[in-house]
Amino acid sequence: MNYSRFLTAVSAARKPSPIRILTELQQRSPPTLISLAGGAPNPDTFPFHSASIKMKNGETIEFDGAMMKRALQYSGSYGIPELISWMKELQKRLHNPPTASFSPERGQMEMCVTTGSQEGLCKVFEMLVNPGDTVLLDAPTYSGTLAALQPLGCNIVNVPSDQYGMIPDSLRDILAQWDSHKPDSTTPKVLYTIPNGGNPTGASMTLERKQKVYELWSNYTDLFFFFQPWASTFLSLDVDGRVIRTDSFSKILSSGLRIGFVTGPKPLVDRVVLHIQASTMHTSTLTQLMVSQLLHGWVESSRTNVAEWHAPVAGMFLWIKLKGIKDTQQLIMEKALEKEVLLVPGGVFNIHSSEPCPYVRAAFSLSTPQQIDEVPHILVKNNLSIRGPDINTKVT
């Protein structure tokens, strides 16, 4: 796909910053590299020495002297490598996007960190939308979207929706008003929707609707933009490289950390990064490192060293294997019960129930989501922690 034809004149005119390119290069280089290139300040002159960030579960994220120097220094405009790597793997696990295996020219999946999803939203719109362009969205919609679009002088068209989000038949009727085959056609360039847990409506589109919307848009036009949380997703349906997605950690970790990310075709994400180079330069290195260490810690301890399980597709039970535990009988019937948590030791389901068993069964049909969320915090005292995001910070 020729993505360049969708760019605004301003976006098309953006050029890479030579200094920012050097920063990206230095970021990927070994610490032994001697750099006399970038105009970075000497971190030895900074007043901050170290930081200890205490989690509510009692664990800490430590920033020693060397890490604090990095946290307070310039970093690359795409985001720090370890955070980008983690998020790419997350997108692949959650969505299995077809574009992950595409070539860059065809629209290979690319990502960049933004200062909250709002920055990504604004920069994508400014990259694609010229005055007079038509943008489709389902109203009522997120007020930040309107704040980003309305000053651009575009023609905003509402696609009717119901409790299941955007209505495909209504989208078809609206798109039929344009002849996309005419050279001078003003066919809508952008479609924006929040398909899962819409703001402010709370509506969520069914997978069938998402498939119909994607098919309709593919038949009538070339590009598609949307903001969405995860579930059955447009990204997983994107066989043409026409989906741009923005995500945020604001509602999960902290709104004040201002960490979001954009996922989409590489030629377009690269353009967003050029805009970042010329504006914010990069999202705070400190908050990126903080979030990265938290996420990597969750993966290493909660998934790798503590337990493993497969998400059920039916029923009301979760079958969990506790790593490093030979038999769960005493752990559950004594230690966990003392903390007012009760699961079923896995041995009772075996033919020979007296044999050691590292599994437990958890039923999720009666407990509230709030109670279920509380279980990992209780089990942390028994070395079964699933780390939580709430934090307190002390800086020295």
XYZ file of C-alpha atoms in Angstrom:
396
model
C 0.000 0.000 0.000
C 1.252 3.487 -0.853
C 0.884 5.107 2.551
C 2.508 8.370 1.477
C -0.624 9.426 -0.400
C -2.551 9.614 2.874
C -0.169 12.034 4.569
C -0.913 15.696 5.113
C 1.523 18.148 3.552
C 3.014 18.918 6.973
C 3.569 15.248 7.806
C 5.044 14.504 4.380
C 7.512 17.353 4.834
C 8.921 16.046 8.120
C 12.544 14.876 8.002
C 14.431 12.741 10.510
C 16.410 14.651 13.119
C 20.119 13.743 12.803
C 20.602 14.259 16.542
C 17.615 12.064 17.405
C 18.975 9.348 15.093
C 22.256 9.446 17.008
C 20.322 9.095 20.272
C 18.530 6.010 18.918
C 21.881 4.574 17.808
C 23.543 5.232 21.159
C 20.576 3.672 22.955
C 21.163 0.398 21.092
C 24.944 0.466 21.586
C 26.915 -1.261 24.369
C 27.723 0.823 27.472
C 31.413 0.761 26.482
C 30.652 3.098 23.548
C 32.523 6.415 23.778
C 30.198 9.054 22.388
C 31.232 12.614 21.640
C 28.241 13.152 19.385
C 25.044 13.999 21.247
C 24.410 17.188 23.185
C 23.329 15.381 26.339
C 24.009 16.979 29.729
C 26.401 15.337 32.180
C 24.211 13.298 34.574
C 26.827 13.690 37.327
C 25.570 17.264 37.697
C 21.956 16.187 38.352
C 20.785 16.534 41.986
C 19.029 13.149 42.086
C 21.076 10.121 43.089
C 18.745 7.134 43.508
C 15.133 6.148 44.014
C 13.246 3.348 45.713
C 9.685 2.835 44.491
C 7.671 0.793 46.964
C 4.738 -1.265 45.764
C 1.648 -1.810 47.890
C 2.474 -5.512 48.008
C 5.732 -4.656 49.783
C 8.128 -5.153 46.868
C 10.264 -2.371 45.423
C 11.652 -1.122 42.137
C 15.166 0.153 42.714
C 16.905 2.875 40.742
C 20.558 2.791 41.728
C 23.011 5.489 40.718
C 23.649 4.116 37.220
C 19.966 3.484 36.506
C 19.014 6.931 37.791
C 21.535 8.534 35.437
C 19.877 6.760 32.536
C 16.382 7.600 33.781
C 17.157 11.323 33.871
C 18.832 11.419 30.443
C 17.532 11.804 26.891
C 16.273 8.629 25.217
C 15.120 7.576 21.750
C 11.893 8.897 20.239
C 10.399 5.435 19.622
C 10.717 4.575 23.321
C 13.294 2.710 25.381
C 14.133 -0.652 23.722
C 13.075 -2.927 26.579
C 9.627 -1.319 26.874
C 9.029 -1.387 23.103
C 10.108 -5.042 23.011
C 7.737 -5.956 25.853
C 4.799 -4.180 24.242
C 5.410 -5.750 20.837
C 5.305 -9.176 22.419
C 2.132 -8.189 24.254
C 0.416 -7.140 21.030
C 1.469 -10.351 19.318
C 0.211 -12.526 22.184
C -3.101 -10.703 22.530
C -3.934 -10.066 18.888
C -1.727 -12.259 16.686
C -1.788 -9.478 14.070
C -1.294 -10.637 10.453
C 0.840 -7.532 9.873
C 3.542 -8.803 12.247
C 4.940 -10.867 9.370
C 4.543 -8.173 6.692
C 7.439 -6.332 5.087
C 7.879 -2.683 6.201
C 6.667 -1.419 2.826
C 3.509 -3.513 3.016
C 2.624 -2.188 6.467
C 4.596 -4.283 8.953
C 3.443 -3.823 12.542
C 5.456 -1.117 14.277
C 5.102 0.592 17.639
C 6.197 3.710 19.478
C 5.716 5.034 23.001
C 3.660 8.199 23.426
C 3.014 10.504 26.354
C -0.368 8.954 27.021
C -2.650 7.728 24.246
C -3.886 11.301 23.732
C -0.540 12.313 22.226
C -0.744 9.359 19.849
C -4.309 10.268 18.957
C -3.433 13.889 18.156
C -0.331 13.041 16.167
C -2.106 10.397 14.073
C -4.923 12.796 13.215
C -2.463 15.558 12.333
C -0.571 13.083 10.144
C -3.672 12.041 8.167
C -6.346 14.739 8.234
C -6.328 17.794 5.975
C -8.883 20.625 6.091
C -11.982 19.447 4.249
C -11.259 15.713 4.697
C -14.118 13.542 5.918
C -13.740 11.618 9.158
C -16.330 9.078 10.309
C -16.948 8.294 13.961
C -19.660 6.947 16.210
C -21.064 9.688 18.438
C -21.257 10.353 21.289
C -17.544 9.796 21.454
C -14.516 10.520 23.617
C -14.246 14.288 24.104
C -10.475 14.207 23.573
C -11.073 12.908 20.054
C -13.318 15.846 19.208
C -10.808 18.262 20.737
C -8.105 16.826 18.455
C -10.239 16.708 15.279
C -12.327 19.866 15.283
C -9.439 22.373 14.940
C -8.229 20.510 11.827
C -11.163 21.810 9.770
C -12.358 18.369 8.735
C -15.897 17.229 7.997
C -16.956 14.997 10.908
C -19.751 12.549 10.088
C -21.570 10.549 12.749
C -22.153 6.836 12.134
C -25.193 5.687 14.167
C -24.535 3.186 16.940
C -26.434 1.206 19.556
C -25.556 -0.788 22.659
C -23.255 -2.929 20.502
C -21.379 0.009 19.032
C -21.177 1.141 15.416
C -23.958 -0.270 13.212
C -22.532 -1.843 10.014
C -25.670 -1.193 7.931
C -25.517 2.498 8.826
C -21.840 2.602 7.889
C -22.670 0.985 4.537
C -25.361 3.605 3.823
C -22.977 6.461 4.622
C -20.081 5.063 2.573
C -22.418 4.497 -0.403
C -22.707 8.283 -0.742
C -19.170 8.419 -2.142
C -17.746 6.944 -5.346
C -14.296 5.796 -4.287
C -13.295 4.998 -7.890
C -13.385 8.616 -9.061
C -9.973 10.347 -9.045
C -11.380 13.447 -7.327
C -13.472 11.512 -4.826
C -13.570 12.861 -1.295
C -14.093 9.386 0.148
C -13.723 9.391 3.956
C -10.090 8.977 4.850
C -10.408 7.995 8.505
C -12.842 5.926 10.561
C -12.546 6.279 14.326
C -14.268 4.080 16.899
C -13.841 2.728 20.408
C -15.039 -0.833 19.810
C -14.703 -2.179 23.361
C -15.949 -0.374 26.467
C -16.728 2.823 24.585
C -16.339 6.225 26.221
C -18.897 7.534 27.224
C -21.440 4.854 26.197
C -19.731 1.705 27.497
C -20.781 -0.080 24.273
C -18.734 -3.008 22.946
C -18.858 -4.318 19.402
C -19.310 -8.022 18.774
C -16.676 -9.850 16.743
C -19.218 -10.218 13.927
C -19.702 -6.447 13.812
C -15.975 -5.811 13.798
C -15.573 -8.171 10.866
C -18.373 -6.435 8.944
C -17.002 -2.956 9.676
C -13.510 -3.974 8.570
C -14.868 -5.568 5.389
C -17.008 -2.532 4.551
C -14.154 -0.118 5.084
C -11.802 -2.270 3.026
C -14.263 -2.294 0.120
C -14.833 1.457 0.104
C -11.545 3.064 1.107
C -7.946 2.470 2.099
C -7.196 3.607 5.616
C -8.685 2.978 9.029
C -7.919 4.461 12.412
C -9.335 3.579 15.769
C -8.708 3.666 19.495
C -9.507 0.531 21.459
C -8.836 -1.551 24.522
C -8.260 -5.246 23.974
C -10.754 -8.013 23.293
C -11.476 -9.534 19.856
C -9.782 -6.793 17.914
C -9.501 -5.032 14.592
C -5.731 -5.496 14.851
C -6.242 -9.255 14.759
C -8.384 -8.836 11.615
C -6.011 -6.491 9.788
C -4.921 -8.410 6.691
C -4.345 -5.226 4.646
C -2.268 -3.031 6.971
C -4.959 -0.389 7.401
C -5.397 -0.380 11.218
C -3.816 2.071 13.639
C -4.391 1.403 17.329
C -3.641 3.512 20.399
C -3.335 2.052 23.891
C -2.759 3.534 27.320
C -1.614 2.447 30.776
C -3.520 5.343 32.347
C -6.453 3.268 33.612
C -4.280 0.287 34.610
C -1.072 1.614 36.205
C -1.374 5.382 36.587
C -2.763 8.292 34.599
C 0.028 10.534 35.873
C 2.821 8.387 34.445
C 1.604 9.349 30.950
C 2.571 6.164 29.116
C 0.695 5.185 25.971
C 1.646 3.566 22.689
C 0.695 3.544 19.025
C 0.580 0.337 16.961
C 0.147 0.396 13.206
C 1.788 0.144 9.772
C 5.477 0.991 9.996
C 5.403 3.760 7.342
C 2.797 5.618 9.408
C 4.227 4.957 12.873
C 7.575 6.198 11.554
C 5.814 9.463 10.613
C 4.350 9.760 14.109
C 7.878 9.372 15.494
C 9.149 12.164 13.228
C 6.501 14.404 14.787
C 7.599 13.298 18.273
C 11.208 14.153 17.366
C 10.153 17.704 16.570
C 7.823 18.198 19.535
C 8.129 16.282 22.809
C 11.307 14.461 21.619
C 10.392 11.428 23.738
C 8.227 10.302 26.631
C 9.866 10.626 30.053
C 12.715 8.117 30.338
C 12.102 7.845 34.078
C 8.478 6.750 33.746
C 9.299 4.435 30.835
C 11.950 2.643 32.890
C 9.630 2.491 35.872
C 6.842 0.878 33.845
C 9.267 -1.401 32.002
C 10.753 -2.786 35.221
C 7.268 -3.320 36.629
C 6.051 -5.192 33.538
C 9.153 -7.331 33.205
C 8.897 -8.158 36.898
C 5.318 -9.310 36.448
C 6.291 -11.567 33.574
C 9.282 -13.075 35.336
C 7.651 -13.684 38.710
C 3.945 -14.059 38.040
C 4.126 -16.050 34.823
C 7.516 -17.713 34.853
C 8.491 -18.367 38.469
C 5.187 -18.601 40.321
C 2.400 -20.214 38.329
C 1.203 -21.223 34.898
C -2.282 -21.717 33.516
C -4.358 -21.665 30.361
C -7.334 -19.316 30.066
C -10.543 -21.386 29.964
C -12.962 -20.914 27.072
C -15.941 -22.384 28.935
C -17.057 -23.454 32.389
C -16.272 -21.685 35.651
C -12.897 -23.093 36.718
C -9.234 -22.188 36.322
C -6.628 -24.983 36.671
C -3.385 -23.498 38.003
C 0.025 -25.112 38.400
C 2.121 -23.566 41.185
C 5.808 -23.662 40.273
C 8.234 -24.688 42.965
C 5.442 -26.352 44.953
C 5.475 -30.153 45.047
C 2.089 -30.521 46.706
C -0.566 -27.842 47.322
C -2.549 -29.642 50.046
C -0.875 -28.022 53.068
C -0.388 -24.682 51.343
C -4.093 -24.328 50.580
C -5.662 -25.991 53.600
C -3.428 -24.248 56.134
C -1.532 -21.189 54.942
C -4.026 -19.855 52.382
C -6.994 -20.624 54.615
C -5.366 -18.651 57.429
C -5.415 -15.675 55.060
C -9.101 -16.274 54.293
C -8.503 -17.584 50.777
C -9.823 -20.973 49.767
C -9.034 -22.976 46.634
C -9.205 -26.715 46.001
C -5.930 -28.660 46.157
C -5.461 -30.428 42.847
C -4.778 -33.828 44.357
C -8.457 -34.433 45.135
C -9.161 -34.703 41.401
C -6.557 -37.420 40.800
C -7.284 -41.151 40.813
C -4.741 -41.526 43.611
C -5.541 -38.462 45.672
C -2.728 -39.031 48.161
C -0.033 -38.473 45.527
C 1.654 -35.040 45.547
C 0.055 -32.575 43.161
C 1.270 -29.020 42.324
C -2.118 -27.890 40.964
C -5.052 -25.993 42.459
C -8.540 -25.362 41.136
C -9.992 -21.855 41.333
C -13.721 -21.280 40.750
C -14.642 -17.803 39.530
C -18.433 -18.127 39.395
C -19.384 -16.770 42.842
C -16.691 -14.261 43.809
C -16.895 -10.679 42.644
C -14.162 -9.245 40.384
C -13.025 -7.144 43.361
C -12.647 -10.254 45.538
C -10.752 -12.090 42.811
C -8.395 -9.128 42.405
C -7.715 -9.229 46.141
C -6.534 -12.859 46.129
C -3.041 -12.183 44.674
C -2.405 -9.528 47.350
C -3.303 -12.007 50.076
C -1.219 -14.808 48.599
C 1.859 -12.590 48.333
C 2.666 -13.427 51.952
C 2.863 -17.078 50.941
C 5.301 -16.445 48.065
C 2.554 -16.637 45.434
C 2.581 -12.995 44.504
C 1.027 -11.557 41.389
C 2.410 -8.066 41.462
C 0.032 -5.125 41.664
C 0.467 -1.710 40.072
C -0.143 0.559 43.074
C 3.011 2.317 44.184
C 4.567 4.717 46.628
C 7.794 6.503 45.761
C 10.730 7.783 47.786
C 13.482 9.722 46.003
C 16.856 10.513 47.549
